[in-house]
DNA sequence: TAAAAATATTTTATATCTAAAGCAATAATT
DNA sequence: AATTATTGCTTTAGATATAAAATATTTTTA
């Protein structure tokens, strides 16, 4: 079955490329912005929801466990970048949202992030980028149909 | 600059697809083989080097820190899947290699892993897989030329 | 309405991860 | 040969991750 081998090869290639880029992004976030990818991901999700997100919704969006988000929120909160807001009418829940300082800080990080990606992928033409994105979109839809994780937002978009 | 936007979009798509597949693989490794992706990666690297790998070489191949490999090796070793072998002529170094039990166990995991990938990517034709792999290979080479990480093996190949 | 079930979050026990410090042993310098 | 530098690995401190248990609150059920 050569198709099976081709698919595995594709997977290994995808993994290598993505891990390589992710490695660079983590490194630059740490060196140039004194933060980490998980923290960036949390702030990115919050920046797309200015009214804030409930903790459980946030962990759902990012596809990580509840306890994980608790810890990251604690640390971001200690630094004044996010804040926990009580939800009126439900004393169990909390909404997490960016503070003004968090918004400013994330805007700077997001700008840099876009530049890094653009530079790292500078060898890919706009046409190639569109073609690959389309192909990936097609089979993302296919593989997601097999599973049931449809309504999750992507964790990383800005 | 539409090219920049197209590249960022491509990156987000890549990330989403790879994270999704990786999530499934982690889940199946945990549920069906009572192990984790980092452990699988270590055993995979060792299986491609039957004579074993020095700890430092292993962390280099996997692109993780030294201390990280120490911990994973400790736990795999406790379970009898890998063993530390003294290096004659250099009392600082240790070689890590699969035990017989480790070889058997990994063979089963690797077979399953190949099946999972093939099934998850069943929506991708052999031709599409080859085309995408080639494209990815091209720009992996390009982006790696910018950086200097050339001689690293890929962490995941079997 | 009292009891049971469900929901929202945090806490706990472990594993994974990094950077940096520590410890040994080897190699290079003078 | 003695000092210095380098190399190989482990340990440490702290962040990130999960599953499972614990807490608190709300909703449902009987």
mmCIF file of C-alpha atoms (C1' of nucleotides) in Angstrom:
data_model
loop_
_atom_site.group_PDB
_atom_site.id
_atom_site.type_symbol
_atom_site.label_atom_id
_atom_site.label_comp_id
_atom_site.label_asym_id
_atom_site.label_seq_id
_atom_site.Cartn_x
_atom_site.Cartn_y
_atom_site.Cartn_z
ATOM 1 C CA UNK A 1 0.000 0.000 0.000
ATOM 2 C CA UNK A 2 1.999 2.959 -1.235
ATOM 3 C CA UNK A 3 -0.764 5.432 -0.376
ATOM 4 C CA UNK A 4 -0.330 4.623 3.316
ATOM 5 C CA UNK A 5 3.388 5.303 3.126
ATOM 6 C CA UNK A 6 2.796 8.561 1.288
ATOM 7 C CA UNK A 7 0.366 9.699 3.961
ATOM 8 C CA UNK A 8 2.737 8.853 6.790
ATOM 9 C CA UNK A 9 5.512 10.672 4.992
ATOM 10 C CA UNK A 10 3.248 13.704 4.625
ATOM 11 C CA UNK A 11 2.457 13.592 8.330
ATOM 12 C CA UNK A 12 6.116 13.453 9.317
ATOM 13 C CA UNK A 13 6.847 16.375 7.036
ATOM 14 C CA UNK A 14 3.978 18.412 8.443
ATOM 15 C CA UNK A 15 5.134 17.687 11.949
ATOM 16 C CA UNK A 16 8.691 18.681 11.200
ATOM 17 C CA UNK A 17 7.750 21.972 9.563
ATOM 18 C CA UNK A 18 5.254 22.961 12.246
ATOM 19 C CA UNK A 19 7.541 21.999 15.116
ATOM 20 C CA UNK A 20 10.360 23.967 13.545
ATOM 21 C CA UNK A 21 8.334 27.128 13.192
ATOM 22 C CA UNK A 22 6.782 26.704 16.617
ATOM 23 C CA UNK A 23 10.227 26.308 18.113
ATOM 24 C CA UNK A 24 11.283 29.650 16.625
ATOM 25 C CA UNK A 25 8.112 31.368 17.789
ATOM 26 C CA UNK A 26 8.574 30.089 21.349
ATOM 27 C CA UNK A 27 12.158 31.231 21.330
ATOM 28 C CA UNK A 28 11.342 34.729 20.092
ATOM 29 C CA UNK A 29 8.406 35.109 22.483
ATOM 30 C CA UNK A 30 10.693 34.234 25.337
ATOM 31 C CA UNK A 31 13.648 36.344 24.286
ATOM 32 C CA UNK A 32 11.922 39.384 22.872
ATOM 33 C CA UNK A 33 8.664 39.510 24.810
ATOM 34 C CA UNK A 34 9.430 37.662 28.010
ATOM 35 C CA UNK A 35 6.450 35.378 27.591
ATOM 36 C CA UNK A 36 5.518 31.898 26.370
ATOM 37 C CA UNK A 37 3.358 30.347 23.676
ATOM 38 C CA UNK A 38 0.613 29.178 26.075
ATOM 39 C CA UNK A 39 0.377 32.671 27.543
ATOM 40 C CA UNK A 40 0.304 34.150 24.052
ATOM 41 C CA UNK A 41 -2.460 31.726 23.081
ATOM 42 C CA UNK A 42 -4.567 32.682 26.085
ATOM 43 C CA UNK A 43 -4.138 36.400 25.449
ATOM 44 C CA UNK A 44 -4.843 35.876 21.762
ATOM 45 C CA UNK A 45 -8.132 34.143 22.513
ATOM 46 C CA UNK A 46 -9.086 36.888 24.949
ATOM 47 C CA UNK A 47 -8.198 39.593 22.444
ATOM 48 C CA UNK A 48 -10.764 38.130 20.069
ATOM 49 C CA UNK A 49 -13.360 38.332 22.850
ATOM 50 C CA UNK A 50 -13.058 41.793 24.402
ATOM 51 C CA UNK A 51 -15.967 41.055 26.743
ATOM 52 C CA UNK A 52 -13.966 38.135 28.151
ATOM 53 C CA UNK A 53 -14.426 34.379 28.237
ATOM 54 C CA UNK A 54 -15.538 32.043 30.971
ATOM 55 C CA UNK A 55 -12.724 29.787 32.158
ATOM 56 C CA UNK A 56 -14.440 26.682 30.812
ATOM 57 C CA UNK A 57 -15.085 28.324 27.439
ATOM 58 C CA UNK A 58 -11.447 29.360 27.259
ATOM 59 C CA UNK A 59 -10.145 25.875 27.944
ATOM 60 C CA UNK A 60 -12.596 24.599 25.331
ATOM 61 C CA UNK A 61 -11.401 27.078 22.716
ATOM 62 C CA UNK A 62 -7.759 26.277 23.403
ATOM 63 C CA UNK A 63 -8.446 22.546 23.750
ATOM 64 C CA UNK A 64 -6.544 22.285 26.999
ATOM 65 C CA UNK A 65 -7.664 21.138 30.438
ATOM 66 C CA UNK A 66 -9.421 23.361 32.946
ATOM 67 C CA UNK A 67 -6.636 23.165 35.481
ATOM 68 C CA UNK A 68 -4.135 24.246 32.894
ATOM 69 C CA UNK A 69 -5.944 27.493 32.187
ATOM 70 C CA UNK A 70 -6.295 28.143 35.916
ATOM 71 C CA UNK A 71 -2.515 28.241 36.326
ATOM 72 C CA UNK A 72 -1.834 30.406 33.302
ATOM 73 C CA UNK A 73 -4.601 32.801 34.288
ATOM 74 C CA UNK A 74 -3.129 33.030 37.796
ATOM 75 C CA UNK A 75 0.253 34.075 36.489
ATOM 76 C CA UNK A 76 -1.044 36.485 33.856
ATOM 77 C CA UNK A 77 -3.278 37.943 36.534
ATOM 78 C CA UNK A 78 -0.354 38.423 38.923
ATOM 79 C CA UNK A 79 1.281 40.478 36.190
ATOM 80 C CA UNK A 80 -1.819 42.571 35.647
ATOM 81 C CA UNK A 81 -2.349 41.440 32.053
ATOM 82 C CA UNK A 82 -5.702 39.712 32.624
ATOM 83 C CA UNK A 83 -8.383 39.933 35.294
ATOM 84 C CA UNK A 84 -11.081 37.651 36.671
ATOM 85 C CA UNK A 85 -14.550 39.181 36.656
ATOM 86 C CA UNK A 86 -17.502 37.744 38.561
ATOM 87 C CA UNK A 87 -20.453 36.634 36.468
ATOM 88 C CA UNK A 88 -23.669 38.149 37.739
ATOM 89 C CA UNK A 89 -26.261 35.473 38.396
ATOM 90 C CA UNK A 90 -23.843 32.549 38.630
ATOM 91 C CA UNK A 91 -21.431 32.565 41.504
ATOM 92 C CA UNK A 92 -19.602 29.486 40.237
ATOM 93 C CA UNK A 93 -18.358 31.097 37.069
ATOM 94 C CA UNK A 94 -15.648 33.654 36.326
ATOM 95 C CA UNK A 95 -14.934 35.549 33.171
ATOM 96 C CA UNK A 96 -11.326 36.160 32.227
ATOM 97 C CA UNK A 97 -10.506 39.236 30.170
ATOM 98 C CA UNK A 98 -7.560 41.354 29.146
ATOM 99 C CA UNK A 99 -6.801 44.433 31.191
ATOM 100 C CA UNK A 100 -5.880 47.661 29.393
ATOM 101 C CA UNK A 101 -2.237 46.782 29.995
ATOM 102 C CA UNK A 102 -2.894 43.310 28.600
ATOM 103 C CA UNK A 103 -4.431 44.731 25.442
ATOM 104 C CA UNK A 104 -1.448 46.986 24.842
ATOM 105 C CA UNK A 105 1.015 44.204 25.533
ATOM 106 C CA UNK A 106 -0.761 41.715 23.298
ATOM 107 C CA UNK A 107 -1.051 44.179 20.424
ATOM 108 C CA UNK A 108 2.714 44.440 20.407
ATOM 109 C CA UNK A 109 3.184 40.677 20.588
ATOM 110 C CA UNK A 110 0.674 40.029 17.818
ATOM 111 C CA UNK A 111 2.347 42.498 15.491
ATOM 112 C CA UNK A 112 5.709 40.827 16.048
ATOM 113 C CA UNK A 113 4.198 37.369 15.629
ATOM 114 C CA UNK A 114 2.805 38.277 12.238
ATOM 115 C CA UNK A 115 6.166 39.590 11.141
ATOM 116 C CA UNK A 116 7.999 36.447 12.270
ATOM 117 C CA UNK A 117 5.625 34.172 10.399
ATOM 118 C CA UNK A 118 5.798 36.288 7.283
ATOM 119 C CA UNK A 119 9.576 36.197 7.375
ATOM 120 C CA UNK A 120 9.856 32.492 8.109
ATOM 121 C CA UNK A 121 7.497 31.725 5.227
ATOM 122 C CA UNK A 122 9.012 34.290 2.905
ATOM 123 C CA UNK A 123 10.070 31.431 0.638
ATOM 124 C CA UNK A 124 6.411 30.602 -0.008
ATOM 125 C CA UNK A 125 4.717 32.648 -2.684
ATOM 126 C CA UNK A 126 1.257 34.088 -2.098
ATOM 127 C CA UNK A 127 -0.134 31.641 -4.649
ATOM 128 C CA UNK A 128 1.512 28.640 -3.023
ATOM 129 C CA UNK A 129 0.323 29.796 0.372
ATOM 130 C CA UNK A 130 -3.254 30.060 -0.849
ATOM 131 C CA UNK A 131 -3.078 26.699 -2.613
ATOM 132 C CA UNK A 132 -1.696 24.883 0.414
ATOM 133 C CA UNK A 133 -4.103 26.563 2.788
ATOM 134 C CA UNK A 134 -6.986 25.457 0.616
ATOM 135 C CA UNK A 135 -5.744 21.889 0.468
ATOM 136 C CA UNK A 136 -5.214 21.822 4.211
ATOM 137 C CA UNK A 137 -8.638 23.280 4.759
ATOM 138 C CA UNK A 138 -10.171 20.504 2.706
ATOM 139 C CA UNK A 139 -8.619 17.699 4.610
ATOM 140 C CA UNK A 140 -8.973 19.403 7.963
ATOM 141 C CA UNK A 141 -12.677 19.346 7.280
ATOM 142 C CA UNK A 142 -12.457 15.692 6.275
ATOM 143 C CA UNK A 143 -10.535 14.541 9.345
ATOM 144 C CA UNK A 144 -12.674 16.660 11.656
ATOM 145 C CA UNK A 145 -15.796 15.116 10.241
ATOM 146 C CA UNK A 146 -14.474 11.752 11.429
ATOM 147 C CA UNK A 147 -14.075 13.119 14.912
ATOM 148 C CA UNK A 148 -16.666 15.367 16.501
ATOM 149 C CA UNK A 149 -14.647 18.437 17.406
ATOM 150 C CA UNK A 150 -16.362 20.820 15.053
ATOM 151 C CA UNK A 151 -17.244 23.969 16.941
ATOM 152 C CA UNK A 152 -13.845 24.635 18.455
ATOM 153 C CA UNK A 153 -12.283 27.836 17.314
ATOM 154 C CA UNK A 154 -8.687 27.724 16.283
ATOM 155 C CA UNK A 155 -6.465 28.482 19.185
ATOM 156 C CA UNK A 156 -4.022 30.739 17.527
ATOM 157 C CA UNK A 157 -5.775 33.154 15.182
ATOM 158 C CA UNK A 158 -5.460 36.807 15.940
ATOM 159 C CA UNK B 1 0.491 43.248 1.666
ATOM 160 C CA UNK B 2 -1.765 40.351 0.812
ATOM 161 C CA UNK B 3 1.120 37.867 0.642
ATOM 162 C CA UNK B 4 1.787 38.391 4.350
ATOM 163 C CA UNK B 5 -1.835 37.676 5.197
ATOM 164 C CA UNK B 6 -1.828 34.573 3.021
ATOM 165 C CA UNK B 7 1.265 33.268 4.777
ATOM 166 C CA UNK B 8 -0.157 33.855 8.232
ATOM 167 C CA UNK B 9 -3.346 32.141 7.186
ATOM 168 C CA UNK B 10 -1.314 29.183 5.945
ATOM 169 C CA UNK B 11 0.530 29.035 9.243
ATOM 170 C CA UNK B 12 -2.676 29.018 11.284
ATOM 171 C CA UNK B 13 -4.070 26.263 9.102
ATOM 172 C CA UNK B 14 -0.928 24.179 9.439
ATOM 173 C CA UNK B 15 -1.000 24.616 13.171
ATOM 174 C CA UNK B 16 -4.631 23.648 13.432
ATOM 175 C CA UNK B 17 -4.238 20.501 11.336
ATOM 176 C CA UNK B 18 -1.087 19.340 13.081
ATOM 177 C CA UNK B 19 -2.401 20.050 16.571
ATOM 178 C CA UNK B 20 -5.583 18.194 15.772
ATOM 179 C CA UNK B 21 -3.796 15.081 14.584
ATOM 180 C CA UNK B 22 -1.295 15.256 17.410
ATOM 181 C CA UNK B 23 -4.136 15.501 19.895
ATOM 182 C CA UNK B 24 -5.647 12.296 18.539
ATOM 183 C CA UNK B 25 -2.312 10.508 18.559
ATOM 184 C CA UNK B 26 -1.659 11.487 22.183
ATOM 185 C CA UNK B 27 -5.116 10.325 23.133
ATOM 186 C CA UNK B 28 -4.761 6.949 21.430
ATOM 187 C CA UNK B 29 -1.267 6.392 22.807
ATOM 188 C CA UNK B 30 -2.579 7.032 26.296
ATOM 189 C CA UNK B 31 -5.758 4.989 25.994
ATOM 190 C CA UNK B 32 -4.580 2.092 23.885
ATOM 191 C CA UNK B 33 -0.893 1.821 24.750
ATOM 192 C CA UNK B 34 -0.656 3.395 28.171
ATOM 193 C CA UNK B 35 2.124 5.740 27.068
ATOM 194 C CA UNK B 36 2.698 9.313 25.916
ATOM 195 C CA UNK B 37 3.993 11.078 22.813
ATOM 196 C CA UNK B 38 7.359 12.066 24.354
ATOM 197 C CA UNK B 39 7.939 8.470 25.400
ATOM 198 C CA UNK B 40 6.944 7.275 21.939
ATOM 199 C CA UNK B 41 9.331 9.793 20.375
ATOM 200 C CA UNK B 42 12.215 8.587 22.524
ATOM 201 C CA UNK B 43 11.548 4.944 21.753
ATOM 202 C CA UNK B 44 11.124 5.771 18.070
ATOM 203 C CA UNK B 45 14.520 7.452 17.943
ATOM 204 C CA UNK B 46 16.110 4.514 19.749
ATOM 205 C CA UNK B 47 14.470 2.019 17.419
ATOM 206 C CA UNK B 48 16.232 3.681 14.502
ATOM 207 C CA UNK B 49 19.530 3.267 16.354
ATOM 208 C CA UNK B 50 19.634 -0.294 17.634
ATOM 209 C CA UNK B 51 23.113 0.239 19.041
ATOM 210 C CA UNK B 52 21.682 3.008 21.222
ATOM 211 C CA UNK B 53 22.228 6.748 21.475
ATOM 212 C CA UNK B 54 24.148 8.851 23.930
ATOM 213 C CA UNK B 55 21.858 10.984 26.072
ATOM 214 C CA UNK B 56 23.169 14.206 24.540
ATOM 215 C CA UNK B 57 22.748 12.874 21.017
ATOM 216 C CA UNK B 58 19.213 11.826 21.841
ATOM 217 C CA UNK B 59 18.240 15.241 23.163
ATOM 218 C CA UNK B 60 19.830 16.749 20.058
ATOM 219 C CA UNK B 61 17.858 14.489 17.731
ATOM 220 C CA UNK B 62 14.599 15.219 19.518
ATOM 221 C CA UNK B 63 15.422 18.904 19.961
ATOM 222 C CA UNK B 64 14.591 18.884 23.644
ATOM 223 C CA UNK B 65 16.671 19.748 26.673
ATOM 224 C CA UNK B 66 19.071 17.333 28.333
ATOM 225 C CA UNK B 67 17.191 17.282 31.601
ATOM 226 C CA UNK B 68 14.005 16.424 29.796
ATOM 227 C CA UNK B 69 15.457 13.249 28.333
ATOM 228 C CA UNK B 70 16.880 12.299 31.719
ATOM 229 C CA UNK B 71 13.408 12.158 33.229
ATOM 230 C CA UNK B 72 11.797 10.248 30.378
ATOM 231 C CA UNK B 73 14.693 7.790 30.303
ATOM 232 C CA UNK B 74 14.324 7.286 34.070
ATOM 233 C CA UNK B 75 10.683 6.338 33.744
ATOM 234 C CA UNK B 76 11.093 4.138 30.676
ATOM 235 C CA UNK B 77 13.985 2.494 32.434
ATOM 236 C CA UNK B 78 11.896 1.819 35.544
ATOM 237 C CA UNK B 79 9.485 -0.024 33.284
ATOM 238 C CA UNK B 80 12.247 -2.048 31.679
ATOM 239 C CA UNK B 81 11.689 -0.628 28.185
ATOM 240 C CA UNK B 82 15.105 1.044 27.851
ATOM 241 C CA UNK B 83 18.439 0.619 29.556
ATOM 242 C CA UNK B 84 21.486 2.768 30.234
ATOM 243 C CA UNK B 85 24.741 1.255 29.059
ATOM 244 C CA UNK B 86 28.149 2.524 30.103
ATOM 245 C CA UNK B 87 30.380 3.828 27.318
ATOM 246 C CA UNK B 88 33.816 2.216 27.437
ATOM 247 C CA UNK B 89 36.533 4.851 27.478
ATOM 248 C CA UNK B 90 34.337 7.721 28.650
ATOM 249 C CA UNK B 91 32.933 7.443 32.121
ATOM 250 C CA UNK B 92 30.855 10.611 31.748
ATOM 251 C CA UNK B 93 28.680 9.287 28.958
ATOM 252 C CA UNK B 94 25.816 6.810 28.865
ATOM 253 C CA UNK B 95 24.157 5.170 25.917
ATOM 254 C CA UNK B 96 20.428 4.638 26.050
ATOM 255 C CA UNK B 97 18.964 1.741 24.098
ATOM 256 C CA UNK B 98 15.800 -0.304 23.852
ATOM 257 C CA UNK B 99 15.627 -3.534 25.789
ATOM 258 C CA UNK B 100 14.150 -6.596 24.102
ATOM 259 C CA UNK B 101 10.877 -5.804 25.840
ATOM 260 C CA UNK B 102 11.156 -2.220 24.594
ATOM 261 C CA UNK B 103 11.644 -3.375 21.014
ATOM 262 C CA UNK B 104 8.587 -5.581 21.152
ATOM 263 C CA UNK B 105 6.498 -2.877 22.788
ATOM 264 C CA UNK B 106 7.580 -0.194 20.324
ATOM 265 C CA UNK B 107 6.966 -2.414 17.307
ATOM 266 C CA UNK B 108 3.348 -2.704 18.391
ATOM 267 C CA UNK B 109 3.043 1.043 19.007
ATOM 268 C CA UNK B 110 4.634 1.930 15.678
ATOM 269 C CA UNK B 111 2.301 -0.355 13.765
ATOM 270 C CA UNK B 112 -0.704 1.245 15.433
ATOM 271 C CA UNK B 113 0.681 4.729 14.873
ATOM 272 C CA UNK B 114 0.999 4.118 11.150
ATOM 273 C CA UNK B 115 -2.566 2.875 10.994
ATOM 274 C CA UNK B 116 -3.916 5.900 12.862
ATOM 275 C CA UNK B 117 -2.155 8.333 10.559
ATOM 276 C CA UNK B 118 -3.259 6.483 7.475
ATOM 277 C CA UNK B 119 -6.841 6.520 8.673
ATOM 278 C CA UNK B 120 -6.831 10.153 9.756
ATOM 279 C CA UNK B 121 -5.418 11.166 6.384
ATOM 280 C CA UNK B 122 -7.587 8.770 4.401
ATOM 281 C CA UNK B 123 -9.227 11.783 2.758
ATOM 282 C CA UNK B 124 -5.914 12.700 1.155
ATOM 283 C CA UNK B 125 -5.100 10.871 -2.058
ATOM 284 C CA UNK B 126 -1.652 9.433 -2.637
ATOM 285 C CA UNK B 127 -1.020 12.069 -5.292
ATOM 286 C CA UNK B 128 -2.082 14.932 -3.028
ATOM 287 C CA UNK B 129 0.042 13.517 -0.229
ATOM 288 C CA UNK B 130 3.092 13.396 -2.464
ATOM 289 C CA UNK B 131 2.456 16.873 -3.846
ATOM 290 C CA UNK B 132 2.054 18.435 -0.412
ATOM 291 C CA UNK B 133 5.029 16.595 1.003
ATOM 292 C CA UNK B 134 7.163 17.893 -1.838
ATOM 293 C CA UNK B 135 5.982 21.449 -1.318
ATOM 294 C CA UNK B 136 6.588 21.218 2.398
ATOM 295 C CA UNK B 137 9.999 19.753 1.786
ATOM 296 C CA UNK B 138 10.894 22.696 -0.408
ATOM 297 C CA UNK B 139 10.039 25.351 2.070
ATOM 298 C CA UNK B 140 11.358 23.383 5.025
ATOM 299 C CA UNK B 141 14.685 23.497 3.244
ATOM 300 C CA UNK B 142 14.252 27.219 2.629
ATOM 301 C CA UNK B 143 13.355 28.141 6.201
ATOM 302 C CA UNK B 144 16.042 25.865 7.597
ATOM 303 C CA UNK B 145 18.617 27.537 5.435
ATOM 304 C CA UNK B 146 17.762 30.796 7.215
ATOM 305 C CA UNK B 147 18.378 29.151 10.548
ATOM 306 C CA UNK B 148 21.288 26.822 11.117
ATOM 307 C CA UNK B 149 19.589 23.657 12.339
ATOM 308 C CA UNK B 150 20.534 21.473 9.432
ATOM 309 C CA UNK B 151 21.812 18.171 10.736
ATOM 310 C CA UNK B 152 19.005 17.382 13.115
ATOM 311 C CA UNK B 153 17.113 14.252 12.224
ATOM 312 C CA UNK B 154 13.388 14.434 12.330
ATOM 313 C CA UNK B 155 12.092 13.441 15.695
ATOM 314 C CA UNK B 156 9.258 11.267 14.656
ATOM 315 C CA UNK B 157 10.185 9.067 11.744
ATOM 316 C CA UNK B 158 10.013 5.363 12.283
ATOM 317 C "C1'" DT C 1 -38.829 21.150 48.951
ATOM 318 C "C1'" DA C 2 -35.279 17.633 49.871
ATOM 319 C "C1'" DA C 3 -32.185 14.733 47.367
ATOM 320 C "C1'" DA C 4 -29.704 13.872 43.291
ATOM 321 C "C1'" DA C 5 -27.471 15.354 39.237
ATOM 322 C "C1'" DA C 6 -25.057 18.578 36.669
ATOM 323 C "C1'" DT C 7 -21.963 22.555 36.091
ATOM 324 C "C1'" DA C 8 -17.813 25.759 36.946
ATOM 325 C "C1'" DT C 9 -13.715 26.090 38.792
ATOM 326 C "C1'" DT C 10 -9.729 24.926 41.615
ATOM 327 C "C1'" DT C 11 -6.666 21.601 43.756
ATOM 328 C "C1'" DT C 12 -3.778 17.537 43.649
ATOM 329 C "C1'" DA C 13 -0.629 14.124 41.886
ATOM 330 C "C1'" DT C 14 2.288 13.276 37.974
ATOM 331 C "C1'" DA C 15 4.560 13.913 33.641
ATOM 332 C "C1'" DT C 16 6.789 16.969 30.476
ATOM 333 C "C1'" DC C 17 9.498 20.869 29.431
ATOM 334 C "C1'" DT C 18 13.228 24.732 29.800
ATOM 335 C "C1'" DA C 19 17.192 27.276 31.527
ATOM 336 C "C1'" DA C 20 20.585 27.325 34.638
ATOM 337 C "C1'" DA C 21 23.412 25.368 38.208
ATOM 338 C "C1'" DG C 22 26.028 21.469 39.816
ATOM 339 C "C1'" DC C 23 29.125 17.463 39.448
ATOM 340 C "C1'" DA C 24 32.240 14.392 37.178
ATOM 341 C "C1'" DA C 25 35.287 13.269 33.875
ATOM 342 C "C1'" DT C 26 37.915 14.398 29.731
ATOM 343 C "C1'" DA C 27 40.599 17.475 26.760
ATOM 344 C "C1'" DA C 28 43.410 21.461 25.924
ATOM 345 C "C1'" DT C 29 46.854 24.937 27.433
ATOM 346 C "C1'" DT C 30 50.732 26.608 29.299
ATOM 347 C "C1'" DA D 1 52.072 18.130 35.350
ATOM 348 C "C1'" DA D 2 48.979 21.640 36.955
ATOM 349 C "C1'" DT D 3 45.501 24.717 35.514
ATOM 350 C "C1'" DT D 4 41.772 25.778 32.631
ATOM 351 C "C1'" DA D 5 38.221 24.817 29.590
ATOM 352 C "C1'" DT D 6 34.995 21.713 27.719
ATOM 353 C "C1'" DT D 7 31.898 17.944 27.678
ATOM 354 C "C1'" DG D 8 28.136 14.738 29.450
ATOM 355 C "C1'" DC D 9 24.805 14.109 32.395
ATOM 356 C "C1'" DT D 10 21.735 15.070 36.407
ATOM 357 C "C1'" DT D 11 19.479 18.162 39.542
ATOM 358 C "C1'" DT D 12 16.779 22.177 40.563
ATOM 359 C "C1'" DA D 13 13.287 25.762 40.161
ATOM 360 C "C1'" DG D 14 9.488 27.006 37.825
ATOM 361 C "C1'" DA D 15 6.007 26.825 33.910
ATOM 362 C "C1'" DT D 16 2.918 23.932 31.292
ATOM 363 C "C1'" DA D 17 0.052 19.848 30.679
ATOM 364 C "C1'" DT D 18 -3.378 15.973 31.979
ATOM 365 C "C1'" DA D 19 -6.782 13.252 34.667
ATOM 366 C "C1'" DA D 20 -9.104 12.815 38.657
ATOM 367 C "C1'" DA D 21 -10.721 14.461 43.087
ATOM 368 C "C1'" DA D 22 -12.532 18.179 45.749
ATOM 369 C "C1'" DT D 23 -15.582 22.445 46.367
ATOM 370 C "C1'" DA D 24 -19.080 25.259 45.588
ATOM 371 C "C1'" DT D 25 -23.097 26.484 43.252
ATOM 372 C "C1'" DT D 26 -26.977 25.779 40.299
ATOM 373 C "C1'" DT D 27 -30.463 22.868 38.196
ATOM 374 C "C1'" DT D 28 -33.276 18.903 37.952
ATOM 375 C "C1'" DT D 29 -35.951 15.280 39.827
ATOM 376 C "C1'" DA D 30 -38.739 12.857 42.654
#
